């Protein structure tokens, strides 16, 4: 009997620098690649929001389709099954007679619960599951401290890991062998109960999902345009695609790894020199890591009103009228409104915008920050549980910001970052 491993793809939709795939190819004679589309991820929630909105869902479906094509080009396929992973994975494991299931390690409570249910179901049919860490720049196991001792202040954390550990090399695409795999297709947005989003020509992010597009964007941002050389000066911009890297949607779905980005930046620095800007992209990727490690450290506390800090006097108002005004960009604060309209019409908003609208939501409207975070979860093309809930908690003052009660003055911010009102006019003059 041939040794077979089922590779359960989740948010690691790539071939390059994917340890799950690399280890599976190393240990098995044949691999069975699966992606499970769980309809629960697209459902309408009791709060009236959809768990995954159209922008993100479309990017996800494009990314799955591309992975399927890439595997087909190598003589295999990606089996796409629609249903609960704890039902689908064991059925396929049995059908293909696999001895093991390999997948990526999870950190947030919801994903951990799903993996635990799959593990339990697999255990009943005598199949083991093994997980590999694929989504961070640094490895927690390389740290000079355990997860529970990770510093709660970002700068302390960053300095320590930069000094005492290093980024590991990337994994190459392994040679892949497959058994005969059954036909399947990627469901459409309509089949998932969603509608096709309309493209807005003002969008900062008219990109498609998938590993090839991610690698093209990386190449463009570094080697073709050399925009990376001025990232630190432009990163607080608001209009267009090049003020920041726009790597986030691909990172969120694992179409590219932060490690791969890091090593490409090092290659760029060797060829063209390093400066504050080339380093600053890495610095931001460390922030991304940090929220992941905080999620691992604090788990479900990251989703609670008072946060892991157990902060007191956190606004917790629920007011549907104010909530809808914020969503629709009709609060009367022009900077907030312009940003919220961009998010609604494109699925993207700059980092500067996100900080302002989140701060306004919590400190001006005094609404329960978890509702704002849930709207971001629906709407953001780059939604990522740790980055989203971690950043919201930070702005709400219940997370990692060591400064107490930091409130963004949206008027001042508008003057500083949109002095000629170009951004506000762009989004407020036409709907
Ligand atoms: C309230 C709020 C919610 C957010 N929700 C998300 C989210 O769901 N998903 C997400 O990827 N980012 C989130 N961010 C962080 C940040 O706004 C986006 O990562 C960034 O705007 C994406 O654009 P970019 O790829 O061009 O970023 P760049 O400025 O080019 O940064 C490069 C990469 O660094 C990482 N990064 C940058 N800033 C942050 C940050 N503050 N926290 C974590 N990672 C960061 C991202 O992976 C990003 O792609 C949120 C920020 C706030 C304030």
Coordinates of C-alpha atoms and ligand atoms in Angstrom, one line a residue:
X1 CA 0.0 0.0 0.0
X2 CA 1.3 3.4 -0.9
X3 CA 1.9 5.9 1.9
X4 CA -0.6 8.7 1.4
X5 CA -1.0 12.0 3.2
X6 CA -4.1 14.2 2.9
X7 CA -3.1 17.9 2.7
X8 CA -5.9 20.0 4.2
X9 CA -5.4 23.5 2.8
X10 CA -6.9 26.4 4.8
X11 CA -5.4 29.8 4.9
X12 CA -2.2 28.6 3.3
X13 CA -3.2 28.7 -0.4
X14 CA 0.2 28.5 -1.9
X15 CA 2.9 26.0 -3.1
X16 CA 6.0 28.1 -2.2
X17 CA 7.3 28.1 1.4
X18 CA 4.5 25.9 2.6
X19 CA 5.8 23.5 5.2
X20 CA 2.6 21.5 5.3
X21 CA 3.0 20.6 1.6
X22 CA 6.8 20.2 1.9
X23 CA 6.5 17.8 4.8
X24 CA 3.7 15.9 3.2
X25 CA 5.7 15.4 0.0
X26 CA 8.7 14.4 2.0
X27 CA 6.9 11.7 4.0
X28 CA 4.3 10.4 1.5
X29 CA 4.5 8.7 -1.8
X30 CA 1.3 10.4 -2.9
X31 CA -0.6 13.4 -1.6
X32 CA -4.3 14.2 -1.6
X33 CA -4.9 18.0 -1.6
X34 CA -8.2 19.2 -0.2
X35 CA -9.9 22.5 0.4
X36 CA -13.1 22.4 2.4
X37 CA -15.6 25.3 1.8
X38 CA -17.6 25.5 5.0
X39 CA -21.0 27.2 4.3
X40 CA -21.1 28.4 7.9
X41 CA -18.3 30.9 7.0
X42 CA -20.7 32.7 4.6
X43 CA -23.8 32.8 6.8
X44 CA -25.8 35.7 8.0
X45 CA -25.2 36.3 11.7
X46 CA -27.8 37.3 14.3
X47 CA -26.3 40.8 14.4
X48 CA -27.4 41.3 10.7
X49 CA -23.8 41.0 9.4
X50 CA -22.5 38.3 7.1
X51 CA -19.5 36.4 8.4
X52 CA -17.6 36.7 5.1
X53 CA -18.8 39.4 2.7
X54 CA -18.6 39.4 -1.1
X55 CA -15.2 41.1 -1.5
X56 CA -13.3 38.6 0.7
X57 CA -15.3 35.7 -0.5
X58 CA -14.5 36.5 -4.1
X59 CA -10.8 36.8 -3.4
X60 CA -10.9 33.5 -1.5
X61 CA -12.6 31.7 -4.4
X62 CA -10.1 33.1 -6.9
X63 CA -7.3 31.9 -4.6
X64 CA -8.7 28.4 -4.4
X65 CA -9.2 28.3 -8.2
X66 CA -5.6 29.3 -8.8
X67 CA -4.2 26.7 -6.4
X68 CA -6.4 24.1 -8.1
X69 CA -4.9 25.2 -11.5
X70 CA -1.3 25.1 -10.1
X71 CA -1.8 21.6 -8.8
X72 CA -3.4 20.5 -12.1
X73 CA -0.3 21.9 -13.9
X74 CA 1.7 19.5 -11.8
X75 CA -0.4 16.5 -12.7
X76 CA -2.7 16.6 -9.6
X77 CA -5.7 18.6 -8.5
X78 CA -7.3 20.3 -5.5
X79 CA -10.4 18.5 -4.3
X80 CA -12.9 21.2 -3.3
X81 CA -15.6 19.9 -1.1
X82 CA -18.5 21.9 0.3
X83 CA -19.5 21.1 3.9
X84 CA -18.3 20.9 7.4
X85 CA -14.6 19.9 7.6
X86 CA -15.2 17.4 10.4
X87 CA -17.5 15.5 8.0
X88 CA -15.7 16.1 4.7
X89 CA -12.1 15.5 5.7
X90 CA -12.7 12.0 7.3
X91 CA -14.9 10.9 4.3
X92 CA -12.1 11.8 1.9
X93 CA -9.4 10.4 4.2
X94 CA -11.2 7.0 4.1
X95 CA -12.0 7.2 0.3
X96 CA -8.3 7.8 -0.5
X97 CA -7.0 5.5 2.2
X98 CA -4.6 8.0 3.7
X99 CA -2.6 7.3 6.8
X100 CA -2.2 10.9 7.9
X101 CA -3.7 14.4 7.5
X102 CA -1.3 17.4 7.4
X103 CA -2.5 20.9 7.9
X104 CA -1.4 24.3 9.2
X105 CA -1.4 25.2 12.9
X106 CA -4.2 27.4 14.1
X107 CA -4.2 29.9 16.9
X108 CA -7.6 31.5 17.2
X109 CA -10.4 29.8 19.2
X110 CA -12.8 29.2 16.3
X111 CA -10.3 27.6 14.1
X112 CA -8.9 25.6 17.0
X113 CA -12.4 24.2 17.7
X114 CA -12.8 23.2 14.0
X115 CA -9.4 21.4 14.0
X116 CA -10.2 19.7 17.3
X117 CA -13.5 18.4 15.8
X118 CA -11.7 17.1 12.7
X119 CA -9.1 15.5 14.8
X120 CA -11.7 13.7 16.9
X121 CA -13.5 12.4 13.8
X122 CA -10.2 11.2 12.3
X123 CA -9.2 9.5 15.5
X124 CA -12.3 7.3 15.1
X125 CA -11.0 6.0 11.8
X126 CA -7.5 5.7 13.0
X127 CA -6.0 8.6 11.0
X128 CA -3.6 11.0 12.7
X129 CA -3.4 14.7 12.1
X130 CA -0.2 16.7 12.2
X131 CA 0.1 20.5 12.0
X132 CA 2.9 22.9 10.9
X133 CA 3.4 26.5 11.6
X134 CA 3.2 28.4 8.2
X135 CA 1.8 31.8 8.7
X136 CA 4.3 33.8 10.8
X137 CA 7.7 35.4 10.1
X138 CA 9.3 34.2 13.2
X139 CA 8.7 30.8 14.9
X140 CA 7.4 30.8 18.4
X141 CA 9.6 27.8 19.2
X142 CA 12.7 29.8 18.4
X143 CA 11.9 32.5 21.0
X144 CA 13.9 32.9 24.2
X145 CA 10.6 32.8 26.1
X146 CA 7.4 30.6 26.2
X147 CA 4.1 31.9 24.7
X148 CA 2.8 32.8 28.2
X149 CA 5.8 35.0 28.8
X150 CA 5.7 36.9 25.5
X151 CA 6.1 40.6 26.5
X152 CA 2.8 42.5 26.4
X153 CA 4.5 45.6 25.0
X154 CA 5.3 45.3 21.3
X155 CA 8.7 47.2 21.4
X156 CA 10.0 44.9 24.1
X157 CA 8.9 41.9 22.1
X158 CA 10.4 43.1 18.8
X159 CA 13.8 44.1 20.2
X160 CA 14.1 40.8 22.0
X161 CA 13.3 38.6 19.0
X162 CA 15.3 40.7 16.6
X163 CA 18.3 40.3 18.9
X164 CA 17.9 36.7 19.9
X165 CA 16.4 34.9 17.0
X166 CA 16.3 34.9 13.2
X167 CA 13.9 34.3 10.3
X168 CA 14.2 30.7 9.0
X169 CA 14.9 30.0 5.4
X170 CA 11.9 29.4 3.1
X171 CA 10.8 26.0 1.9
X172 CA 11.0 25.3 -1.9
X173 CA 8.1 23.9 -3.9
X174 CA 8.5 20.1 -3.4
X175 CA 8.1 17.6 -6.1
X176 CA 4.5 16.3 -5.9
X177 CA 3.0 13.0 -6.7
X178 CA -0.8 12.3 -6.6
X179 CA -3.2 9.3 -6.9
X180 CA -6.0 9.7 -9.4
X181 CA -8.2 12.4 -7.9
X182 CA -11.9 12.9 -8.4
X183 CA -13.3 15.9 -10.2
X184 CA -14.6 18.8 -8.2
X185 CA -15.2 22.5 -8.8
X186 CA -15.0 25.7 -6.8
X187 CA -18.5 27.0 -5.9
X188 CA -19.7 30.3 -7.1
X189 CA -20.5 33.3 -4.9
X190 CA -24.1 32.9 -5.8
X191 CA -24.0 29.3 -4.5
X192 CA -22.7 30.6 -1.3
X193 CA -25.6 33.0 -1.0
X194 CA -23.6 36.1 -1.9
X195 CA -23.7 38.5 -4.9
X196 CA -20.8 39.6 -7.1
X197 CA -19.3 42.8 -5.8
X198 CA -19.3 45.7 -8.2
X199 CA -15.9 47.2 -9.1
X200 CA -15.3 50.8 -8.1
X201 CA -12.7 52.6 -10.3
X202 CA -11.5 54.5 -7.2
X203 CA -10.5 51.3 -5.5
X204 CA -7.0 51.1 -4.1
X205 CA -7.0 47.4 -4.5
X206 CA -8.2 45.9 -7.8
X207 CA -6.2 42.7 -7.4
X208 CA -7.1 39.0 -7.8
X209 CA -6.5 36.2 -5.4
X210 CA -3.9 33.5 -5.8
X211 CA -0.2 32.9 -5.3
X212 CA 0.8 34.1 -8.8
X213 CA -0.8 37.5 -8.3
X214 CA 0.8 37.7 -4.8
X215 CA 4.3 37.0 -6.3
X216 CA 3.7 39.5 -9.1
X217 CA 2.7 42.2 -6.6
X218 CA 5.8 41.5 -4.5
X219 CA 8.0 41.7 -7.6
X220 CA 6.3 44.9 -8.7
X221 CA 6.5 46.6 -5.3
X222 CA 10.2 45.7 -4.8
X223 CA 12.1 45.2 -8.1
X224 CA 9.9 46.8 -10.7
X225 CA 8.7 50.0 -9.1
X226 CA 11.2 50.1 -6.2
X227 CA 8.3 51.7 -4.3
X228 CA 9.6 49.8 -1.2
X229 CA 12.4 52.4 -1.0
X230 CA 10.0 55.1 0.0
X231 CA 7.5 53.0 2.0
X232 CA 8.2 54.6 5.3
X233 CA 7.3 58.1 3.9
X234 CA 4.3 57.0 1.9
X235 CA 2.7 54.3 4.2
X236 CA 0.2 56.7 5.7
X237 CA -1.2 57.6 2.3
X238 CA -4.9 57.2 1.4
X239 CA -5.2 57.1 -2.3
X240 CA -4.0 54.6 -4.9
X241 CA -2.3 51.2 -4.8
X242 CA 1.4 52.1 -4.2
X243 CA 1.4 54.2 -1.0
X244 CA 1.7 50.8 0.9
X245 CA 2.5 47.3 -0.2
X246 CA -1.1 45.9 -0.3
X247 CA 0.3 42.5 0.6
X248 CA -2.4 42.0 3.2
X249 CA -5.2 40.2 1.3
X250 CA -2.7 37.6 0.0
X251 CA -1.1 37.3 3.4
X252 CA -4.5 36.8 5.1
X253 CA -5.2 33.8 2.9
X254 CA -1.6 32.5 2.9
X255 CA -1.2 33.0 -0.9
X256 CA 2.2 34.3 0.1
X257 CA 4.2 33.8 3.3
X258 CA 5.8 36.6 5.4
X259 CA 9.0 34.6 5.3
X260 CA 9.1 34.7 1.5
X261 CA 8.5 38.5 1.6
X262 CA 11.3 38.9 4.1
X263 CA 13.9 37.0 2.1
X264 CA 12.9 38.9 -1.1
X265 CA 13.4 42.2 0.8
X266 CA 16.8 40.9 1.8
X267 CA 17.6 40.1 -1.8
X268 CA 16.4 43.6 -2.8
X269 CA 18.6 45.2 -0.1
X270 CA 21.6 43.2 -1.4
X271 CA 21.1 44.5 -4.9
X272 CA 19.9 48.1 -4.2
X273 CA 20.8 48.9 -0.6
X274 CA 18.8 49.0 2.5
X275 CA 17.2 52.0 4.1
X276 CA 14.6 52.8 6.8
X277 CA 11.8 52.0 4.4
X278 CA 13.0 48.5 3.3
X279 CA 13.3 47.7 7.0
X280 CA 9.9 49.2 7.9
X281 CA 8.0 46.6 5.8
X282 CA 9.7 44.0 8.0
X283 CA 8.8 46.0 11.1
X284 CA 5.1 45.9 10.1
X285 CA 5.3 42.2 9.4
X286 CA 6.6 41.8 13.0
X287 CA 3.4 43.7 14.1
X288 CA 1.4 41.1 12.2
X289 CA 3.3 38.3 14.0
X290 CA 2.8 40.0 17.3
X291 CA -1.0 40.0 17.1
X292 CA -0.8 36.3 16.2
X293 CA 1.3 35.5 19.3
X294 CA -1.0 37.6 21.4
X295 CA -3.9 35.6 20.1
X296 CA -2.1 32.5 21.1
X297 CA -1.3 33.9 24.5
X298 CA -4.8 35.3 25.3
X299 CA -7.2 33.2 23.2
X300 CA -10.9 34.1 23.6
X301 CA -10.0 37.1 25.8
X302 CA -9.1 38.8 22.5
X303 CA -12.8 38.9 21.7
X304 CA -14.1 40.1 25.0
X305 CA -15.4 43.6 25.7
X306 CA -12.8 44.2 28.4
X307 CA -10.0 42.5 26.5
X308 CA -7.1 40.6 28.0
X309 CA -6.2 43.7 30.0
X310 CA -9.6 43.5 31.7
X311 CA -9.9 47.3 31.2
X312 CA -12.6 49.1 33.0
X313 CA -15.1 51.6 31.7
X314 CA -15.1 50.3 28.1
X315 CA -17.9 51.8 26.0
X316 CA -20.5 49.2 25.3
X317 CA -23.5 51.0 23.7
X318 CA -25.4 49.2 21.0
X319 CA -27.3 51.7 18.8
X320 CA -28.4 50.4 15.4
X321 CA -29.0 53.9 14.0
X322 CA -25.5 55.1 14.9
X323 CA -24.0 51.8 13.7
X324 CA -25.6 52.0 10.3
X325 CA -24.6 55.7 10.0
X326 CA -21.0 54.6 10.6
X327 CA -21.2 51.7 8.1
X328 CA -22.7 53.9 5.4
X329 CA -20.4 56.9 5.9
X330 CA -23.1 59.2 7.2
X331 CA -21.8 60.2 10.6
X332 CA -21.2 63.8 9.6
X333 CA -17.4 63.5 10.3
X334 CA -16.1 63.8 6.7
X335 CA -12.8 61.9 7.3
X336 CA -14.6 59.0 8.9
X337 CA -17.3 59.0 6.3
X338 CA -14.9 59.0 3.3
X339 CA -13.0 56.1 4.8
X340 CA -16.2 54.1 5.6
X341 CA -17.5 54.6 2.1
X342 CA -14.3 53.3 0.7
X343 CA -14.5 50.2 2.8
X344 CA -18.2 49.6 1.9
X345 CA -17.5 50.0 -1.9
X346 CA -14.2 48.3 -2.2
X347 CA -13.5 46.0 0.8
X348 CA -10.3 47.9 1.6
X349 CA -9.2 50.9 3.8
X350 CA -5.8 52.3 4.6
X351 CA -4.2 51.7 7.9
X352 CA -4.5 55.4 8.8
X353 CA -8.2 55.2 7.9
X354 CA -8.8 52.1 10.0
X355 CA -7.2 53.7 13.1
X356 CA -9.4 56.7 12.7
X357 CA -12.7 55.1 12.1
X358 CA -12.1 52.5 14.8
X359 CA -11.2 55.3 17.3
X360 CA -14.3 57.3 16.3
X361 CA -16.5 54.2 16.8
X362 CA -15.2 53.6 20.3
X363 CA -14.4 57.1 21.6
X364 CA -17.0 59.3 19.9
X365 CA -19.9 57.1 19.2
X366 CA -19.1 55.1 22.3
X367 CA -20.3 51.8 20.7
X368 CA -19.2 48.3 21.6
X369 CA -15.9 47.9 19.7
X370 CA -16.7 44.2 19.0
X371 CA -19.5 45.3 16.6
X372 CA -17.1 47.5 14.7
X373 CA -14.7 44.6 14.5
X374 CA -17.4 42.3 13.3
X375 CA -18.3 44.7 10.4
X376 CA -14.6 44.8 9.5
X377 CA -14.7 41.0 9.5
X378 CA -17.5 41.0 7.0
X379 CA -16.1 43.7 4.8
X380 CA -12.3 43.6 4.7
X381 CA -10.8 41.8 1.8
X382 CA -7.7 41.2 4.0
X383 CA -9.6 40.2 7.2
X384 CA -7.4 38.2 9.5
X385 CA -8.7 37.3 13.0
X386 CA -5.5 38.2 14.9
X387 CA -4.8 41.4 13.1
X388 CA -8.3 42.6 13.1
X389 CA -9.4 41.8 16.6
X390 CA -5.9 42.6 18.0
X391 CA -5.9 46.1 16.3
X392 CA -9.5 46.8 17.4
X393 CA -8.6 45.9 21.0
X394 CA -5.6 48.1 20.7
X395 CA -7.6 51.1 19.5
X396 CA -10.3 50.4 22.1
X397 CA -7.7 50.5 24.8
X398 CA -8.3 46.9 26.0
X399 CA -5.3 45.4 24.2
X400 CA -1.6 46.2 23.6
X401 CA -1.4 50.0 23.6
X402 CA 0.8 50.9 26.6
X403 CA -0.5 54.5 26.4
X404 CA -3.8 54.9 28.3
X405 CA -6.8 56.2 26.4
X406 CA -5.3 57.2 23.1
X407 CA -8.0 58.9 21.1
X408 CA -7.5 59.9 17.4
X409 CA -8.6 63.5 16.7
X410 CA -10.2 62.8 13.3
X411 CA -10.2 66.5 12.4
X412 CA -6.5 66.9 13.1
X413 CA -5.8 63.7 11.3
X414 CA -7.7 64.8 8.3
X415 CA -5.7 68.1 8.2
X416 CA -2.5 66.2 8.5
X417 CA -3.1 63.3 6.1
X418 CA -5.6 64.9 3.7
X419 CA -4.6 68.6 3.7
X420 CA -6.1 69.4 0.3
X421 CA -9.2 67.3 1.0
X422 CA -8.5 65.2 -2.1
X423 CA -9.3 62.0 -0.3
X424 CA -12.5 63.3 1.2
X425 CA -13.7 64.7 -2.1
X426 CA -12.9 61.4 -3.9
X427 CA -15.3 59.5 -1.7
X428 CA -17.9 62.0 -0.6
X429 CA -18.7 63.8 -3.9
X430 CA -19.8 60.6 -5.7
X431 CA -21.4 57.6 -4.2
Ligands
LIG1 C1 -8.9 48.6 13.4 C2 -7.9 47.9 12.5 C3 -8.3 46.6 11.9 C4 -7.3 46.0 11.1 N1 -7.7 44.8 10.6 C5 -6.8 44.1 9.8 C6 -7.1 42.8 9.2 O1 -8.2 42.3 9.4 N2 -6.2 42.2 8.5 C7 -4.9 42.8 8.2 O2 -4.1 42.2 7.5 N3 -4.6 43.9 8.8 C8 -5.5 44.6 9.6 N4 -5.1 45.8 10.1 C9 -3.7 46.3 10.0 C10 -3.4 47.2 8.8 O3 -4.3 48.3 8.7 C11 -3.4 46.4 7.4 O4 -2.6 45.3 7.6 C12 -2.8 47.3 6.3 O5 -3.6 48.5 6.2 C13 -2.9 46.5 5.0 O6 -2.4 47.2 3.9 P1 -1.0 46.9 3.3 O7 -0.8 45.5 3.0 O8 -0.8 47.9 2.2 O9 -0.1 47.3 4.6 P2 1.4 47.8 4.7 O10 1.4 49.1 5.3 O11 2.1 47.7 3.4 O12 2.1 46.8 5.7 C14 2.8 45.6 5.2 C15 2.1 44.4 5.9 O13 2.4 44.5 7.3 C16 1.3 44.0 8.1 N5 0.7 45.1 8.9 C17 0.8 46.4 8.7 N6 0.3 47.1 9.7 C18 -0.2 46.2 10.5 C19 -0.9 46.2 11.8 N7 -1.3 47.4 12.4 N8 -1.3 45.1 12.4 C20 -1.0 43.9 11.8 N9 -0.3 43.8 10.7 C21 0.1 44.9 10.0 C22 0.2 43.5 7.1 O14 0.4 42.2 6.9 C23 0.6 44.3 5.8 O15 0.2 43.7 4.6 C24 -6.1 46.5 10.9 C25 -5.7 47.8 11.5 C26 -6.7 48.4 12.3 C27 -6.3 49.7 12.9

